[in-house]
Coordinates of C-alpha atoms in Angstrom, one line a residue:
M1 CA -9.7 14.1 26.1
V2 CA -7.1 11.9 26.3
D3 CA -3.1 12.9 26.5
I4 CA -1.5 11.0 24.3
K5 CA 1.6 12.1 24.9
N6 CA 1.3 10.0 28.3
L7 CA 0.5 6.5 26.7
N8 CA 2.8 3.9 25.5
I9 CA 2.0 3.4 21.5
G10 CA 3.0 0.2 19.8
I11 CA 3.8 0.4 16.0
L12 CA 3.7 -3.4 14.8
H13 CA 4.2 -4.3 11.1
N14 CA 5.2 -7.9 9.5
S15 CA 7.6 -6.5 6.5
Y16 CA 7.7 -8.3 3.4
L17 CA 10.9 -10.3 1.8
K18 CA 10.8 -7.6 -0.7
Q19 CA 10.4 -4.0 0.5
G20 CA 7.7 -1.9 -0.8
G21 CA 5.2 0.8 0.0
E22 CA 4.0 -0.7 3.1
D23 CA 7.3 -1.2 4.6
A24 CA 7.8 2.7 3.9
V25 CA 4.4 3.7 5.5
A26 CA 4.9 1.9 8.9
R27 CA 8.2 3.4 9.2
N28 CA 7.4 6.9 8.0
E29 CA 4.8 6.8 10.8
Y30 CA 7.4 5.4 13.6
Q31 CA 9.2 8.3 12.7
L32 CA 6.5 10.5 12.8
L33 CA 5.5 10.0 16.3
V34 CA 9.4 10.2 17.1
A35 CA 9.9 13.6 16.2
H36 CA 6.8 14.6 18.3
H37 CA 8.3 13.1 21.2
L38 CA 5.7 10.3 21.9
K39 CA 6.3 7.4 23.7
V40 CA 6.5 5.1 20.7
H41 CA 7.9 1.2 20.4
F42 CA 8.3 -0.6 17.1
L43 CA 7.7 -4.7 16.9
N44 CA 8.7 -5.9 13.3
F45 CA 7.8 -9.4 12.3
K46 CA 9.9 -10.9 9.2
N47 CA 8.5 -13.6 6.9
P48 CA 11.1 -16.4 6.4
E49 CA 13.2 -17.7 3.7
G50 CA 13.2 -21.4 2.3
T51 CA 10.2 -22.5 1.2
L52 CA 9.9 -25.2 4.0
N53 CA 10.1 -22.3 6.5
Q54 CA 7.6 -20.4 4.9
F55 CA 5.4 -23.0 4.5
F56 CA 5.2 -24.2 8.3
T57 CA 4.8 -20.6 9.4
F58 CA 1.8 -19.8 6.5
I59 CA -0.5 -22.7 7.5
N60 CA 0.0 -20.9 11.4
F61 CA -1.3 -18.3 9.5
F62 CA -4.8 -18.4 11.6
F63 CA -3.3 -18.1 14.8
N64 CA 0.8 -17.9 15.4
L65 CA 1.0 -19.2 18.9
Y66 CA 4.6 -17.7 18.8
S67 CA 3.7 -14.5 17.1
F68 CA 1.0 -14.5 20.1
I69 CA 3.4 -15.0 23.0
K70 CA 6.3 -12.5 21.4
C71 CA 3.2 -9.6 21.0
Y72 CA 2.0 -10.2 24.4
S73 CA 5.4 -10.3 26.0
W74 CA 6.1 -6.9 23.8
L75 CA 3.0 -5.1 24.7
R76 CA 3.0 -6.0 28.5
R77 CA 6.7 -5.3 29.1
N78 CA 6.3 -1.9 27.5
K79 CA 3.5 -0.8 28.9
I80 CA 1.5 -0.1 25.5
K81 CA -1.8 1.4 25.4
V82 CA -2.2 2.0 21.7
L83 CA -1.6 -0.4 19.2
H84 CA -1.4 0.5 15.6
V85 CA -0.8 -2.5 13.2
H86 CA 0.0 -2.0 9.6
N87 CA 0.3 -5.7 8.4
W88 CA -0.2 -9.3 10.0
F89 CA 0.8 -11.4 7.1
F90 CA 1.6 -13.7 7.5
T91 CA 4.4 -14.6 10.2
A92 CA 2.5 -12.2 12.8
S93 CA -0.9 -13.4 12.4
P94 CA -4.4 -12.1 13.6
S95 CA -3.5 -13.6 17.1
I96 CA -1.7 -10.5 17.8
L97 CA -5.0 -8.8 18.1
W98 CA -6.0 -11.4 20.7
A99 CA -2.8 -10.4 22.5
A100 CA -4.0 -7.0 22.6
K101 CA -7.5 -7.5 23.6
L102 CA -6.0 -10.0 26.9
L103 CA -3.8 -6.6 28.0
K104 CA -7.0 -4.1 27.2
V105 CA -4.8 -2.4 24.4
T106 CA -7.0 0.2 21.8
V107 CA -5.9 -1.1 18.5
F108 CA -5.7 0.7 15.1
V109 CA -5.3 -1.1 11.8
T110 CA -4.1 0.4 8.8
L111 CA -6.0 -1.4 5.4
H112 CA -2.9 -1.5 2.9
N113 CA -4.5 -4.0 0.8
Y114 CA -7.9 -6.0 0.5
R115 CA -6.9 -9.3 2.1
M116 CA -9.4 -8.8 4.7
I117 CA -12.0 -9.4 2.5
C118 CA -10.0 -11.4 -0.4
P119 CA -7.2 -14.1 -0.5
S120 CA -5.7 -12.4 -3.5
A121 CA -5.2 -9.5 -1.5
T122 CA -6.0 -7.1 -5.1
L123 CA -9.2 -8.3 -5.7
T124 CA -7.8 -9.4 -9.0
H125 CA -6.7 -12.6 -10.6
N126 CA -4.4 -13.1 -13.5
G127 CA -4.7 -9.9 -14.6
K128 CA -8.4 -9.4 -14.5
P129 CA -11.2 -7.9 -11.5
F130 CA -12.1 -10.9 -8.9
L131 CA -14.4 -9.4 -6.4
N132 CA -16.6 -13.0 -5.4
S133 CA -14.7 -12.7 -2.3
M134 CA -16.1 -9.4 -1.4
S135 CA -19.7 -10.6 -0.6
N136 CA -18.7 -13.9 0.3
S137 CA -16.9 -14.7 3.5
F138 CA -15.8 -18.4 2.3
S139 CA -15.5 -18.0 -1.5
W140 CA -15.3 -21.7 -2.8
Q141 CA -14.7 -19.8 -6.0
A142 CA -11.5 -18.2 -4.8
I143 CA -10.4 -21.4 -3.8
K144 CA -11.3 -23.3 -6.6
M145 CA -9.2 -20.7 -8.7
G146 CA -6.2 -20.4 -6.5
V147 CA -6.7 -16.9 -6.6
Y148 CA -3.5 -17.0 -4.1
R149 CA -0.1 -17.9 -5.8
N150 CA -2.5 -20.0 -8.3
S151 CA -2.7 -22.5 -5.3
S152 CA -5.9 -23.5 -3.9
L153 CA -4.4 -25.2 -1.1
L154 CA -2.9 -22.0 0.0
T155 CA -5.6 -20.3 -0.8
F156 CA -8.2 -22.6 0.9
N157 CA -5.6 -21.7 4.2
L158 CA -6.4 -18.1 3.7
V159 CA -10.2 -18.2 3.1
F160 CA -10.9 -20.4 6.1
S161 CA -8.7 -18.1 8.4
N162 CA -10.0 -15.4 7.6
W163 CA -13.9 -16.9 7.4
L164 CA -13.3 -18.1 11.2
H165 CA -12.1 -15.1 12.8
H166 CA -14.7 -13.4 10.8
K167 CA -17.1 -15.7 13.1
L168 CA -15.3 -15.4 15.9
G169 CA -15.1 -11.9 15.6
T170 CA -11.7 -11.2 15.7
W171 CA -12.0 -8.4 13.4
Q172 CA -14.4 -6.6 15.6
L173 CA -11.0 -6.4 18.7
A174 CA -9.8 -3.3 16.6
K175 CA -11.3 -0.1 17.5
K176 CA -10.5 1.7 13.7
Y177 CA -9.7 0.5 10.7
I178 CA -7.9 3.2 8.9
T179 CA -8.4 3.5 4.8
L180 CA -6.2 5.5 2.4
T181 CA -8.7 6.6 0.3
D182 CA -12.6 7.2 0.2
H183 CA -12.6 4.6 -2.5
T184 CA -10.9 1.9 -0.4
K185 CA -13.3 2.8 2.8
T186 CA -16.6 2.4 0.1
V187 CA -15.0 -1.3 -1.1
F188 CA -14.9 -2.3 2.5
E189 CA -18.1 -1.1 3.5
N190 CA -19.8 -2.6 0.6
S191 CA -18.2 -6.2 2.0
Y192 CA -19.5 -8.6 3.3
L193 CA -17.4 -6.8 7.0
K194 CA -20.1 -3.8 6.5
A195 CA -20.8 -4.7 10.2
L196 CA -17.6 -3.1 10.9
T197 CA -18.5 0.3 8.9
T198 CA -18.6 2.7 11.8
K199 CA -15.1 1.7 12.5
F200 CA -13.8 2.6 9.1
V201 CA -12.0 5.9 8.7
T202 CA -9.8 7.6 6.1
K203 CA -6.3 9.1 6.3
P204 CA -4.1 9.1 3.6
N205 CA -0.3 8.1 3.7
F206 CA 2.5 10.7 3.6
T207 CA 6.0 11.3 2.6
P208 CA 8.5 13.2 4.4
A209 CA 9.6 16.6 2.3
P210 CA 12.0 15.6 -0.3
K211 CA 16.0 16.2 0.4
S212 CA 17.1 17.6 -3.1
T213 CA 14.5 20.0 -4.9
N214 CA 15.4 22.4 -7.8
Q215 CA 17.5 20.1 -9.8
P216 CA 17.5 20.4 -13.8
R217 CA 15.0 18.4 -15.3
A218 CA 16.0 16.4 -18.6
D219 CA 12.4 16.2 -19.1
D220 CA 12.8 13.8 -22.1
H221 CA 11.9 10.6 -20.2
F222 CA 8.8 9.0 -18.5
L223 CA 9.8 7.3 -15.4
F224 CA 8.1 4.1 -13.7
V225 CA 8.4 2.8 -9.9
G226 CA 7.1 -0.2 -8.6
R227 CA 6.8 -3.9 -8.2
L228 CA 7.0 -5.6 -11.6
S229 CA 3.7 -7.8 -11.8
V230 CA 0.7 -8.1 -13.8
D231 CA -1.5 -6.1 -11.4
K232 CA 0.8 -3.3 -11.5
G233 CA 0.0 -2.7 -15.4
V234 CA 3.3 -3.6 -16.4
E235 CA 2.0 -5.5 -19.2
V236 CA 0.3 -2.3 -20.4
L237 CA 3.4 -0.2 -19.9
L238 CA 5.2 -2.2 -21.9
S239 CA 2.5 -2.5 -25.1
A240 CA 2.3 1.1 -25.0
F241 CA 6.1 1.8 -25.3
Q242 CA 6.5 -1.1 -27.7
C243 CA 5.7 1.1 -30.6
S244 CA 6.3 4.6 -29.3
E245 CA 9.3 6.8 -29.8
H246 CA 9.0 8.3 -26.2
K247 CA 11.8 7.1 -23.7
L248 CA 11.3 5.2 -20.1
T249 CA 13.3 4.2 -17.6
I250 CA 11.8 1.7 -15.3
I251 CA 12.6 1.0 -11.2
G252 CA 11.6 -2.2 -9.3
E253 CA 11.7 -5.7 -9.2
G254 CA 8.8 -8.6 -9.1
P255 CA 7.7 -11.6 -11.2
L256 CA 8.0 -10.0 -14.7
Q257 CA 11.5 -8.7 -14.3
Q258 CA 12.9 -11.0 -16.9
M259 CA 10.4 -9.6 -18.8
V260 CA 11.1 -6.0 -18.4
A261 CA 14.9 -6.7 -18.8
Q262 CA 14.6 -8.8 -22.1
F263 CA 12.2 -5.9 -23.3
A264 CA 14.7 -3.1 -22.4
R265 CA 17.8 -5.0 -24.2
T266 CA 15.3 -5.1 -27.4
H267 CA 14.2 -1.8 -27.0
K268 CA 16.4 1.3 -27.2
N269 CA 13.8 3.9 -25.6
I270 CA 13.6 2.0 -22.6
T271 CA 15.8 2.0 -19.6
Y272 CA 15.9 -0.8 -17.0
L273 CA 17.5 0.1 -13.7
G274 CA 16.5 -2.8 -11.2
F275 CA 15.6 -1.9 -7.7
Q276 CA 17.1 1.0 -6.4
S277 CA 17.1 2.8 -3.0
K278 CA 14.8 6.0 -1.7
E279 CA 17.8 8.3 -2.9
V280 CA 18.0 6.8 -6.3
V281 CA 14.1 7.0 -6.6
E282 CA 14.0 10.5 -5.8
Q283 CA 16.8 11.6 -7.9
E284 CA 14.8 9.9 -11.1
L285 CA 11.5 11.9 -10.3
N286 CA 13.3 15.2 -10.2
K287 CA 14.6 14.3 -13.7
C288 CA 11.6 12.9 -15.5
T289 CA 9.2 14.5 -17.1
A290 CA 6.4 12.7 -15.6
L291 CA 5.6 9.2 -13.5
L292 CA 3.5 7.0 -15.1
F293 CA 1.2 5.0 -12.9
P294 CA -0.5 2.1 -14.9
S295 CA -1.7 -0.4 -11.9
I296 CA -4.7 -2.0 -13.0
W297 CA -5.6 -3.6 -9.7
Y298 CA -8.1 -1.8 -6.9
E299 CA -5.1 0.4 -5.0
T300 CA -5.7 1.0 -2.2
F301 CA -3.2 4.1 -2.2
G302 CA -0.3 4.6 -4.1
L303 CA 2.6 6.0 -2.4
V304 CA 5.1 6.6 -5.3
M305 CA 2.4 9.1 -6.7
I306 CA 2.8 11.7 -3.7
E307 CA 6.4 10.8 -3.6
A308 CA 6.0 12.3 -7.5
F309 CA 4.2 15.3 -6.3
A310 CA 6.5 16.0 -3.3
T311 CA 9.3 16.7 -6.2
S312 CA 6.9 18.7 -8.6
T313 CA 6.3 15.7 -10.9
P314 CA 2.7 15.5 -12.3
V315 CA 1.2 11.6 -12.3
I316 CA -0.5 9.8 -15.4
A317 CA -2.2 7.2 -14.4
G318 CA -5.5 5.0 -15.3
N319 CA -8.9 6.1 -14.3
Y320 CA -9.3 3.8 -11.6
S321 CA -9.7 3.1 -8.2
S322 CA -7.8 5.4 -5.9
A323 CA -5.6 6.6 -8.2
S324 CA -7.9 8.4 -10.2
L325 CA -8.8 10.4 -6.9
I326 CA -5.0 11.3 -6.3
V327 CA -4.6 12.2 -9.4
Q328 CA -6.7 15.1 -10.4
H329 CA -6.7 14.9 -14.6
G330 CA -5.9 18.4 -16.2
Y331 CA -4.4 19.5 -12.7
N332 CA -2.0 17.7 -11.4
G333 CA -1.5 14.6 -13.8
L334 CA -3.7 13.1 -16.6
H335 CA -5.9 10.3 -17.1
Y336 CA -6.4 7.3 -19.5
E337 CA -8.6 4.5 -19.9
N338 CA -7.4 2.0 -17.6
G339 CA -6.1 -1.0 -19.0
N340 CA -5.3 0.3 -22.4
A341 CA -2.4 0.3 -23.9
M342 CA -3.5 2.3 -26.8
K343 CA -5.1 5.0 -24.8
L344 CA -2.1 5.4 -22.7
K345 CA 0.3 6.1 -25.6
Q346 CA -1.9 8.7 -26.9
T347 CA -2.0 10.5 -23.3
L348 CA 1.6 10.1 -23.4
D349 CA 1.8 11.6 -27.0
N350 CA -0.7 14.4 -25.7
W351 CA 1.5 15.2 -22.7
M352 CA 4.7 15.6 -24.8
A353 CA 3.1 18.0 -27.1
F354 CA 2.3 20.3 -24.2
D355 CA 4.4 23.2 -24.1
T356 CA 7.2 24.1 -21.4
A357 CA 4.7 26.6 -19.6
K358 CA 1.7 24.1 -19.6
R359 CA 3.9 21.3 -18.0
N360 CA 5.4 23.7 -15.5
R361 CA 1.9 24.7 -14.6
Y362 CA 1.1 20.9 -13.7
R363 CA 4.5 20.7 -11.9
Q364 CA 2.9 23.7 -9.6
N365 CA -0.1 21.9 -9.2
A366 CA 1.5 18.7 -8.1
Y367 CA 3.6 20.3 -5.5
Q368 CA 0.7 22.5 -4.3
T369 CA -1.3 18.7 -4.0
Y370 CA 1.4 17.5 -1.8
L371 CA 1.7 20.7 0.5
Q372 CA -2.3 20.7 0.8
K373 CA -2.6 16.9 1.6
Y374 CA 0.3 14.8 2.0
T375 CA 2.5 16.6 4.4
A376 CA 3.9 14.7 7.3
K377 CA 2.3 17.6 9.5
Q378 CA -1.0 17.3 8.3
N379 CA -0.7 13.5 8.5
F380 CA 0.3 13.8 12.6
D381 CA -2.8 15.7 12.8
Q382 CA -4.9 13.3 11.5
L383 CA -3.3 10.5 13.2
M384 CA -4.1 11.9 16.6
D385 CA -7.7 12.9 15.8
I386 CA -8.0 9.2 15.1
Y387 CA -6.0 7.9 18.0
Q388 CA -8.5 10.2 20.3
S389 CA -11.6 9.2 18.5
G390 CA -10.7 5.7 19.3
L391 CA -9.7 6.3 22.5
A392 CA -12.7 8.3 23.5
D393 CA -14.7 5.3 22.9
D394 CA -13.0 3.1 25.3

């Protein structure tokens, strides 16, 4: 068994312009390793602002020479032996895997989305499932439809890059690919990357224990926290509350932000708070009766769900993808028919009809789910097992 405490570990992440769950997970895992007194270093790439800068960086996504040199120098300077990658899109690029290869660094990659098998990263397009790329390493249909930002040109760049790296064996350079749920693992195993099956392992995300607990709960409104986009089910969410007396608080920003803001202005039962800090989100989770997770895409996880569990907040989610595994119907939350606004409204009615004792049982179960599956200690143990397994294969 390798003594990991004697190894230098690198965490590499390409952050997004709009901070989200992936960014939080990368930082959480870095801080987790620091808390256990491991020798860990963090390298962060940032996508540029400005259309022109973004375009030229994006077209170099196949192999960004600057990122390769930066990563190679960082790995060598810090004598890193284990590299854990959370995201390379798009400034870091897959070039970082070749930098690690040259220095004989053992690489682990967390798969936060489906970008390796679909340029949309979500296996959806315009709110509908798009699965053609799963079994097709060069999907002309994806290019024709422009599944990435509705642009055939940008989609071609991603499809070509993934296809070429697949042919070159770049994806084989990682020792293990960490999927966040068994559902996501199955999706990748059934894709054209099934040759990597032995490399896929499952480890969920975790969330630190909340700072504020036992706060008085208003229990009179629901909460949504997330990116305001079609794939996150925002349109379904608004439709469900359009003819409802139930109250809803929305936190987040994204492409549908103006729609949400306008909806809140014309519907007194909806409050829109815009983007808020983690501290405010935690406070709002402690206030609401339940968190809503109406996402209609193949979610790989959904960090906000376990953040809700950590505050004893049940979750109401569609019976689809990873959300249906994280939320156990009738135990720590409820399911409804995914993408169906009327079914969501009926589920909200059912929840509000529960008496206080029944809701409290759901809350106790939600917190127990957090303690049993999603604490920092459990995650650290699982991560060390994965590192050990990968290093043992070298």
